[in-house]
XYZ file of N, CA and C in Angstrom:
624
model
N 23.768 -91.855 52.925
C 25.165 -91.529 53.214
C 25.219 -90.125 53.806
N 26.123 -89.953 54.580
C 25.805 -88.502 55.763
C 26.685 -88.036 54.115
N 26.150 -86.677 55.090
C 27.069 -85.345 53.542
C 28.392 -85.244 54.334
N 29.594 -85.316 53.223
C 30.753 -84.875 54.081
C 31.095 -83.581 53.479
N 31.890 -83.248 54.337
C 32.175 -81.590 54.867
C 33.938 -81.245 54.569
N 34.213 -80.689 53.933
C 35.852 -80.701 53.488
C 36.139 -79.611 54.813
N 37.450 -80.235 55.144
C 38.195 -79.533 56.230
C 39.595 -79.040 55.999
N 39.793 -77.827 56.698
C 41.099 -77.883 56.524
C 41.589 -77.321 58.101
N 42.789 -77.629 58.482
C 43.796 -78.040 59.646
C 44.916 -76.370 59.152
N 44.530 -75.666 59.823
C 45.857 -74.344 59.765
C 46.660 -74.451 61.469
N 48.081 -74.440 61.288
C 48.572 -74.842 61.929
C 49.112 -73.271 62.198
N 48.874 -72.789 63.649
C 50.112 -70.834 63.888
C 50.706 -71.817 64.846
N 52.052 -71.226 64.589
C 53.186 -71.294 65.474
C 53.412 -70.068 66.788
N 53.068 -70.813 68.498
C 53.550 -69.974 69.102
C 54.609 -69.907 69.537
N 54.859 -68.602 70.535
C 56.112 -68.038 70.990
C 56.763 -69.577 71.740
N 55.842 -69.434 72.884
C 56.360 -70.757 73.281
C 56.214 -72.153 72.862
N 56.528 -71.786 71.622
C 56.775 -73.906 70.816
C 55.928 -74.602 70.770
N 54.628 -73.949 71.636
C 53.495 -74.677 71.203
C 52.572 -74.240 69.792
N 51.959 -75.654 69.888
C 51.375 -75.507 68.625
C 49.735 -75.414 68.905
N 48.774 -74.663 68.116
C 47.505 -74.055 68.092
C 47.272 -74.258 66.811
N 45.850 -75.108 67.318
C 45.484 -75.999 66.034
C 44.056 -75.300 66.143
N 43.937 -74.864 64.170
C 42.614 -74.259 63.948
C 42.028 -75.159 63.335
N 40.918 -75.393 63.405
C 39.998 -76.229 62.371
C 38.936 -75.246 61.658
N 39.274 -75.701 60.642
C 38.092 -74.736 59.728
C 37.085 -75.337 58.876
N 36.183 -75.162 59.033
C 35.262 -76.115 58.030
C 34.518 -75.676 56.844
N 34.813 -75.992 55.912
C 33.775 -74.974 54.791
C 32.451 -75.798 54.420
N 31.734 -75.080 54.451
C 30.099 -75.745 54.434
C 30.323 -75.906 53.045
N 29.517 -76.613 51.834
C 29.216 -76.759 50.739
C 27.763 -75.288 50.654
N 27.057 -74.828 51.965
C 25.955 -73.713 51.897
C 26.629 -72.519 51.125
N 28.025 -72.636 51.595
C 28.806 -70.993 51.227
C 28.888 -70.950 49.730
N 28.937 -71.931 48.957
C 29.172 -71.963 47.616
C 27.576 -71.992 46.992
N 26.435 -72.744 47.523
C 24.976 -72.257 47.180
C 24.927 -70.656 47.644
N 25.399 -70.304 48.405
C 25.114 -68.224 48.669
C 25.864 -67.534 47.797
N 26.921 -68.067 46.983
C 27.931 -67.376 45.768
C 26.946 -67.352 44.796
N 26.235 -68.949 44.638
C 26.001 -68.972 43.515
C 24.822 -68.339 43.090
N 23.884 -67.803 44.340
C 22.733 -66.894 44.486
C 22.935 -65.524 43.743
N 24.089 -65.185 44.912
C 25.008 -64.023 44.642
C 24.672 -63.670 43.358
N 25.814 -64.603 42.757
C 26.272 -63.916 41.123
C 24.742 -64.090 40.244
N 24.110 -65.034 40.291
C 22.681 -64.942 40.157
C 21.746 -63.658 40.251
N 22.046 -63.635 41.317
C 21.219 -61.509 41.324
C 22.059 -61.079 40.665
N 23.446 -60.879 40.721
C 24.046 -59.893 39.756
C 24.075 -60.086 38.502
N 23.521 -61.298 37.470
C 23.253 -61.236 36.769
C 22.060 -61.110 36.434
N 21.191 -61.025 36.905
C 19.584 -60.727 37.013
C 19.610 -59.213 36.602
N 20.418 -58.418 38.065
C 20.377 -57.061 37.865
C 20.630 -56.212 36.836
N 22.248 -56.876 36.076
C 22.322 -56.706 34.886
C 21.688 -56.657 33.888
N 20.712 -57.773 33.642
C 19.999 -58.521 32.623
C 18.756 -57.065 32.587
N 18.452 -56.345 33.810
C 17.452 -55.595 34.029
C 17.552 -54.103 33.318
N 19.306 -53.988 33.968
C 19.443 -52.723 33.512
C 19.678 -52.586 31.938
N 20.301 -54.018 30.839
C 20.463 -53.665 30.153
C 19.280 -53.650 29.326
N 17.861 -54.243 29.509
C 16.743 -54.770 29.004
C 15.989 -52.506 28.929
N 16.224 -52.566 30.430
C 15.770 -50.931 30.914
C 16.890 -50.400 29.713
N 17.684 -50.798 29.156
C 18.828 -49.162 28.728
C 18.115 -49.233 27.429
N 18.116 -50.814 26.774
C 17.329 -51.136 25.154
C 16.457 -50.429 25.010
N 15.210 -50.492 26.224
C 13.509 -49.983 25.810
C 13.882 -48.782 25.888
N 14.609 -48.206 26.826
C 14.874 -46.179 26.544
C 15.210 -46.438 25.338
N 16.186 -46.490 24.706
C 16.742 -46.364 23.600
C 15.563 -46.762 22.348
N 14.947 -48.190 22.659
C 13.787 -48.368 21.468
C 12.939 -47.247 21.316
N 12.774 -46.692 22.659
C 11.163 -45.476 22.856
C 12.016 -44.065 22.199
N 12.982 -43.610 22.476
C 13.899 -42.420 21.663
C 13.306 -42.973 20.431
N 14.187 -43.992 19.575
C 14.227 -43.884 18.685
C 12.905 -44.073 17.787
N 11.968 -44.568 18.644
C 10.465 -44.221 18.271
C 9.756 -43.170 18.203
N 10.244 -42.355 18.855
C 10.000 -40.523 18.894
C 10.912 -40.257 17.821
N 11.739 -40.588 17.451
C 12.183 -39.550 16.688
C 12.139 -40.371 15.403
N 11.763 -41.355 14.899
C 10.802 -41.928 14.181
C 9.328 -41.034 13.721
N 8.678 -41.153 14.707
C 7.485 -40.634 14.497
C 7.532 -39.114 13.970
N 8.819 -38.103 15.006
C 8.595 -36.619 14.404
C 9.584 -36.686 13.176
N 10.115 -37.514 13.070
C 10.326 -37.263 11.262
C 9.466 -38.073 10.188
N 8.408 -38.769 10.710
C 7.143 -38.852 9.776
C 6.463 -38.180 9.963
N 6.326 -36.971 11.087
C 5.449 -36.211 11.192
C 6.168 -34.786 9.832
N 7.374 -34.296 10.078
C 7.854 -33.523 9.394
C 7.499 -33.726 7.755
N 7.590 -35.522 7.285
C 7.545 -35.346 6.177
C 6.089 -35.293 5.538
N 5.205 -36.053 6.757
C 3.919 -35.471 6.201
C 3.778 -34.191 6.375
N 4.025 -33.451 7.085
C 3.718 -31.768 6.761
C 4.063 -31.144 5.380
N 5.498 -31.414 5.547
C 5.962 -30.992 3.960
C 5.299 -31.451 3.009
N 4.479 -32.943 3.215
C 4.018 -33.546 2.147
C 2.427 -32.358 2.116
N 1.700 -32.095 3.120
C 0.672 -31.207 2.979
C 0.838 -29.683 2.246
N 2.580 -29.470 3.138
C 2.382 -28.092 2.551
C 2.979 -28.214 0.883
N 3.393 -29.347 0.312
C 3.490 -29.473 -0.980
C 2.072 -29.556 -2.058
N 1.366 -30.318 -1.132
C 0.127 -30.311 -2.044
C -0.953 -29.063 -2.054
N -0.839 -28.336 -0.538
C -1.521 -27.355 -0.771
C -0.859 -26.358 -1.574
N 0.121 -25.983 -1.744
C 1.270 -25.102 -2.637
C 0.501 -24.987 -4.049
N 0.807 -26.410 -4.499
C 0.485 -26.621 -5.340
C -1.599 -26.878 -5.937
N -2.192 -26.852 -5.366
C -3.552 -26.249 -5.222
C -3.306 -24.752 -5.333
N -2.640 -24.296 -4.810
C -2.779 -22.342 -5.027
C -2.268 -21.942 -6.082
N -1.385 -22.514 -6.921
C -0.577 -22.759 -7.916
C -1.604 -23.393 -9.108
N -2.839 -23.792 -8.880
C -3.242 -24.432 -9.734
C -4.787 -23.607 -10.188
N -4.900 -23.010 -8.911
C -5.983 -22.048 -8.947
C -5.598 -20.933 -9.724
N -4.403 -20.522 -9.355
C -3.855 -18.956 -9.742
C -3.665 -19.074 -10.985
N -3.186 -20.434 -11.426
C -3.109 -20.534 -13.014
C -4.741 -20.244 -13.580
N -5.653 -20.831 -13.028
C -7.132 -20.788 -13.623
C -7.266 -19.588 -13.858
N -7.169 -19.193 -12.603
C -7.854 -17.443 -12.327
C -7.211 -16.627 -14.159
N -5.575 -16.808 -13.768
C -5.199 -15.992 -14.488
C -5.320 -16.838 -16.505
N -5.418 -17.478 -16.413
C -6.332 -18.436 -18.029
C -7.736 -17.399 -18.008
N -8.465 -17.365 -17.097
C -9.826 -17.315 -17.373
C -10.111 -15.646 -17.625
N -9.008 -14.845 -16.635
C -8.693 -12.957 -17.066
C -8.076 -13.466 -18.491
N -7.229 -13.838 -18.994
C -6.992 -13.241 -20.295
C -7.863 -13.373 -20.944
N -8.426 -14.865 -21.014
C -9.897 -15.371 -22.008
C -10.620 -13.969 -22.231
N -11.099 -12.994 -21.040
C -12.069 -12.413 -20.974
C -11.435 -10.823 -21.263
N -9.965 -11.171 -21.481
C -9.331 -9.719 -21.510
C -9.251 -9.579 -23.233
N -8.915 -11.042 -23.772
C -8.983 -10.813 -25.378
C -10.020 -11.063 -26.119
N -11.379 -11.246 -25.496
C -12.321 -11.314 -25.435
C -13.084 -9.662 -26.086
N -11.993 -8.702 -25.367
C -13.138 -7.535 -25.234
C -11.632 -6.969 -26.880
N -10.785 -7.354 -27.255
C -9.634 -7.351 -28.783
C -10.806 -7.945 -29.995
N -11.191 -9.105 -30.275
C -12.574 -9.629 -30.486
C -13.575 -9.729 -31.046
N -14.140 -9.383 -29.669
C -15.693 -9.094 -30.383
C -16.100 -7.858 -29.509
N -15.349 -7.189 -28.339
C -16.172 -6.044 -27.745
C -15.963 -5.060 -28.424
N -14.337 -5.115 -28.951
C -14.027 -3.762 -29.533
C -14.723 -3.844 -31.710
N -14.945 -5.023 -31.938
C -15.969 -5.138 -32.941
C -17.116 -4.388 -33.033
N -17.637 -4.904 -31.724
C -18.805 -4.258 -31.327
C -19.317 -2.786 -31.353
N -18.141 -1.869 -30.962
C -18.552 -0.765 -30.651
C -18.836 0.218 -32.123
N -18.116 -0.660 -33.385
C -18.567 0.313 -34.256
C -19.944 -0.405 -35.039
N -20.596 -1.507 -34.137
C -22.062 -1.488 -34.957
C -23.311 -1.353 -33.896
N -22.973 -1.386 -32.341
C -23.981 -1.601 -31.609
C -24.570 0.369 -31.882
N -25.781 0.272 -31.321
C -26.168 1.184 -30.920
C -25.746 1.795 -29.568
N -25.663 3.065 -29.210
C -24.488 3.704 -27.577
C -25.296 3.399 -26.860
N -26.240 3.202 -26.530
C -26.932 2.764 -25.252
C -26.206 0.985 -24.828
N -26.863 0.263 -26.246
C -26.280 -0.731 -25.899
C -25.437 -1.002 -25.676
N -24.390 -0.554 -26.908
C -22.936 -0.328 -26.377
C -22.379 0.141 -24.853
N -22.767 1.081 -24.370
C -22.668 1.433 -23.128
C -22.700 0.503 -21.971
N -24.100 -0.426 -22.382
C -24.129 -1.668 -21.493
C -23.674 -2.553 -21.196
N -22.978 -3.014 -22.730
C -22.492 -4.112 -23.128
C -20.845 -4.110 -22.146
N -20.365 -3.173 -22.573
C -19.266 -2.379 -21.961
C -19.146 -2.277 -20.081
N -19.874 -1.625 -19.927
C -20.179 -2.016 -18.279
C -20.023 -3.748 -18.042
N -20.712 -4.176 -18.375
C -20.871 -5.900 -18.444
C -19.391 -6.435 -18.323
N -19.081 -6.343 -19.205
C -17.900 -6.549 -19.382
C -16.967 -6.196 -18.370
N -16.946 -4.999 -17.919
C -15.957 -4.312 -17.167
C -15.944 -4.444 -15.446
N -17.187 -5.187 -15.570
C -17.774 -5.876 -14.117
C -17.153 -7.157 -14.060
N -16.902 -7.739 -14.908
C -16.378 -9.598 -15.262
C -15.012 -9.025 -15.092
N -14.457 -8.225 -15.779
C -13.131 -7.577 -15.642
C -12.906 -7.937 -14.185
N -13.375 -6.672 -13.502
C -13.365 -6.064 -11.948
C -13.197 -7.290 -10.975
N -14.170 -8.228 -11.372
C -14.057 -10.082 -10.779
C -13.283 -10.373 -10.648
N -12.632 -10.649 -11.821
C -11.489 -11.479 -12.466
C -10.047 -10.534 -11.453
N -9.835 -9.507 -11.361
C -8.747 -8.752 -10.643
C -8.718 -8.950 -9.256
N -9.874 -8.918 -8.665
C -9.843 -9.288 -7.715
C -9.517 -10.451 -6.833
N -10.093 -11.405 -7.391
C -9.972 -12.894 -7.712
C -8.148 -13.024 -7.631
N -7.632 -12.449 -8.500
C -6.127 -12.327 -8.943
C -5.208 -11.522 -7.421
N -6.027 -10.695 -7.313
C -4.453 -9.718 -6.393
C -5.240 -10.393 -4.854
N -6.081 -11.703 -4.820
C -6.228 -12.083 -3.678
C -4.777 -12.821 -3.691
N -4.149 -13.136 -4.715
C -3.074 -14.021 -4.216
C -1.684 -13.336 -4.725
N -1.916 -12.406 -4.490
C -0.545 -11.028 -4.378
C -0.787 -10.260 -2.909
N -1.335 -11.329 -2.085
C -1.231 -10.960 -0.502
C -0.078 -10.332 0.132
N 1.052 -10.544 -0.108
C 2.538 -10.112 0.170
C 2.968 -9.115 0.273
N 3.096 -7.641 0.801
C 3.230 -6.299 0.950
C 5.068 -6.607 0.614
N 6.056 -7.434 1.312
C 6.743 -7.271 1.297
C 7.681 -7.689 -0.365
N 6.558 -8.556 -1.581
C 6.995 -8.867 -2.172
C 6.693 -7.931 -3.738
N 7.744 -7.051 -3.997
C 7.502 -6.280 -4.824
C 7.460 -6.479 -6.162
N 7.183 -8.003 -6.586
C 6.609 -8.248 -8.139
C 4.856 -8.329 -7.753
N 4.476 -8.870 -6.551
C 2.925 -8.634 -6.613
C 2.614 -7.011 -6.433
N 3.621 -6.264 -5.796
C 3.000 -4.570 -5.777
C 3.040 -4.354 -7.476
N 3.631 -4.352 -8.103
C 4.103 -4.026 -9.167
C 2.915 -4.811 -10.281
N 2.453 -5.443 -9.704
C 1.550 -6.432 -10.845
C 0.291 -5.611 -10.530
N 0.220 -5.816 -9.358
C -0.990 -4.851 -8.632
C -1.428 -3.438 -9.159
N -0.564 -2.316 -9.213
C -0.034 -1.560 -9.902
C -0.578 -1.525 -11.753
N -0.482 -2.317 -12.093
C 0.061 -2.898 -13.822
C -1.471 -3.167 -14.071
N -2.287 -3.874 -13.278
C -3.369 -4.530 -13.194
C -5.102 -3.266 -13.066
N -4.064 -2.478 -11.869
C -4.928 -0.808 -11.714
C -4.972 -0.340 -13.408
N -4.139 -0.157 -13.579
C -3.248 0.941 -14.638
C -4.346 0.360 -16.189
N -4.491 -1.155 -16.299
C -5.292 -1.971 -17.042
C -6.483 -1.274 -17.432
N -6.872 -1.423 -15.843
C -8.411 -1.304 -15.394
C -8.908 0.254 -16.068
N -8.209 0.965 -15.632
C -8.140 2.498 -16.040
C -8.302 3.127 -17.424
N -7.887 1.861 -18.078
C -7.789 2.093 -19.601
C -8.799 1.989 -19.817
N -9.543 0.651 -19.446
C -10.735 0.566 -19.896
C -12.043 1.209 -19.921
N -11.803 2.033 -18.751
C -12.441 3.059 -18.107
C -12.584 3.696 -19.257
N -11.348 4.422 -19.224
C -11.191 5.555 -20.259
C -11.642 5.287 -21.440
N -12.119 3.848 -22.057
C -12.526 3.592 -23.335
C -14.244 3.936 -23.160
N -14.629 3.622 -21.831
C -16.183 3.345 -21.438
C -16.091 5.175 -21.680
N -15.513 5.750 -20.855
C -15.675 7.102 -21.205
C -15.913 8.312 -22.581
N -14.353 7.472 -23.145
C -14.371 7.889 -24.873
C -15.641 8.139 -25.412
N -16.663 6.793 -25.060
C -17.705 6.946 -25.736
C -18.791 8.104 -25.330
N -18.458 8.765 -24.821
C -19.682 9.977 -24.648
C -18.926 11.131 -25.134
N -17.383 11.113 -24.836
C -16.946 11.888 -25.783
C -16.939 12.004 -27.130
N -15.233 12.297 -27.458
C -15.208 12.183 -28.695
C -14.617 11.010 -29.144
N -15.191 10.283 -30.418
C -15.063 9.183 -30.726
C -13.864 8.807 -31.422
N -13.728 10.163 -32.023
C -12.228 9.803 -32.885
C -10.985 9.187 -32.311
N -10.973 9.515 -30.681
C -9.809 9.087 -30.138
C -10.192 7.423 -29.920
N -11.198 7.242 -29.772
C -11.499 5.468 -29.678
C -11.027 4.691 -29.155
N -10.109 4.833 -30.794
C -8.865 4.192 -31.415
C -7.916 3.940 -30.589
N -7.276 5.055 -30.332
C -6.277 5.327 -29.106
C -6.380 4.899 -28.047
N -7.391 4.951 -27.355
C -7.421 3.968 -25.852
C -7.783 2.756 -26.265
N -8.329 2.451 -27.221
C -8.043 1.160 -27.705
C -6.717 0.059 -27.376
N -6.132 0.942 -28.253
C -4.612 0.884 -28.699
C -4.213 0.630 -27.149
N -3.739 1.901 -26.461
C -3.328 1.620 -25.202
C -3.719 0.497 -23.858
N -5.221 0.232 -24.204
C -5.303 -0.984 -23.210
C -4.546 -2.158 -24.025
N -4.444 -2.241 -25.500
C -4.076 -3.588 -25.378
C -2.516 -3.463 -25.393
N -1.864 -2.493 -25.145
C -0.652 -2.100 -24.628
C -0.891 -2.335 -23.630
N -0.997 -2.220 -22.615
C -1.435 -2.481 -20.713
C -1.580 -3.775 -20.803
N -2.164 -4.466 -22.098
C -2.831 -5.549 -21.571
C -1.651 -6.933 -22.217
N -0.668 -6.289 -23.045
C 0.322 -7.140 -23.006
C 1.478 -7.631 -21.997
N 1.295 -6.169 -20.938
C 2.582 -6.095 -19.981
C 1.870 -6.539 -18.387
N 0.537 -6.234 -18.635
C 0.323 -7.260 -17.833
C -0.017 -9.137 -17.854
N -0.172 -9.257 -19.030
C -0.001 -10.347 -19.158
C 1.445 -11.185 -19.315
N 2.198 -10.962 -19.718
C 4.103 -10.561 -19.243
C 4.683 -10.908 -17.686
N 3.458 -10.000 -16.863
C 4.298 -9.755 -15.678
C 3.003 -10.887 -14.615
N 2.232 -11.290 -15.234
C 1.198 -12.677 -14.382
C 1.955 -13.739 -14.941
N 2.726 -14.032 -16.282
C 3.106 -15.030 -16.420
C 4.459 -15.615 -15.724
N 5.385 -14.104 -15.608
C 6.063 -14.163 -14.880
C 6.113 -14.634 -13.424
N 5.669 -14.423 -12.835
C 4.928 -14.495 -11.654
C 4.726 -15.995 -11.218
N 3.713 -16.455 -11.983
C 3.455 -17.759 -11.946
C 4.217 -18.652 -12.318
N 5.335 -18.499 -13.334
C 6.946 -19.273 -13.527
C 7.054 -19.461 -12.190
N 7.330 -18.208 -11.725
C 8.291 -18.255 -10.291
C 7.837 -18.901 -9.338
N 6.617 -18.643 -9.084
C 5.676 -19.365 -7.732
C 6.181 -20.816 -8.212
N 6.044 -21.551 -9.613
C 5.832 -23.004 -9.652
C 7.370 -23.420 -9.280
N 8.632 -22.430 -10.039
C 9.814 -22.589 -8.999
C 10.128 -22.896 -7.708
N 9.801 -21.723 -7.414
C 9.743 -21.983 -5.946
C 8.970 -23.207 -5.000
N 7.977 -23.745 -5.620
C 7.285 -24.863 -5.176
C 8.211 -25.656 -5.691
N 8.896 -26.282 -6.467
C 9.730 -27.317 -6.671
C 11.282 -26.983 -5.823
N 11.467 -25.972 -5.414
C 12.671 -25.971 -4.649
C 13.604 -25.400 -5.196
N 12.992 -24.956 -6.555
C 14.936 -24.227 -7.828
C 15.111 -22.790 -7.420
């Protein structure tokens, strides 16, 4: 069967009474080129909105990733915190051990050893001391934070006493007693002001 072809007949009216006859024919092709048409334009669409999703998926995959990156950091710098926090506690357990150590049996000691030995024994000691402080004001690094100057300070002031006890002994003995006395005065206020200290650090690692 041939394809038929829809027509339409537009009739203009001229000046002079005649009539002018248009024929117009519409192909059935013109409605396959619409339907192309809107076809790409929905294609194009389909493209840009597919293109707007994946930007948007890939953002929100970046910023995905740098806030798992953020919380693993925090999560590192929580655990290392707390490693320095766990050391500093040792350090400072293992100075008192060795600070009431010399309350004891060092200061026992000095009224039965013989002064040579005594002398030695004493040095010994005051070398494990010297360790142990050091060890300690490695983590009073902070110039700007004036409970580690102040501990620092407290910790000298300790040390000095003891000195002065190592000294006593070539002097006179009667005073002993007295620097005795006074280190373990020193040695209460510094133990006071490390405990303090270490409250605060574990504060501050929890966020209060």
């Amino acid at each position: 069967m041939a394809q038929q072809e829809n027509t339409q007949v537009v009739v203009l009216q001229q000046p002079s009474d005649q009539q002018l006859v248009i024929k117009i024919e519409q192909d059935t092709d013109w409605i396959s080129i619409g339907t192309i048409v809107l076809s790409l334009l929905a294609f194009v669409v389909t493209i840009y909105i597919v293109k707007k999703s994946t930007e948007s998926q890939i953002q929100s995959n970046k910023d995905l990733i740098k806030s798992q990156n953020e919380i693993k950091k925090h999560e590192l710098e929580f655990i290392y915190k707390s490693q320095e926090i766990d050391k500093f506690r040792n350090v400072i357990a293992e100075y008192f051990a060795l600070l009431m150590k010399f309350n004891s049996v060092v200061s026992l000691e000095i009224g039965r050893m013989e002064r040579g030995d005594l002398i030695e024994s004493l040095i010994n000691y005051l070398s494990q001391v010297a360790y142990y402080q050091m060890q300690i004001e490695l983590f009073l690094d902070c110039e700007a934070n004036s409970d580690h100057q102040t501990v620092k300070t407290q910790l000298k002031v300790l040390m000095d006493s003891l000195l002065k006890i190592r000294i006593q002994l070539d002097d006179n003995k009667d005073q002993l007693n007295d620097r005795i006395a006074a280190f373990s005065n020193e040695l209460d206020i510094v133990k006071a002001s490390l405990i303090k200290l270490l409250n605060q650090n574990v504060k501050l690692q929890k966020g209060e």
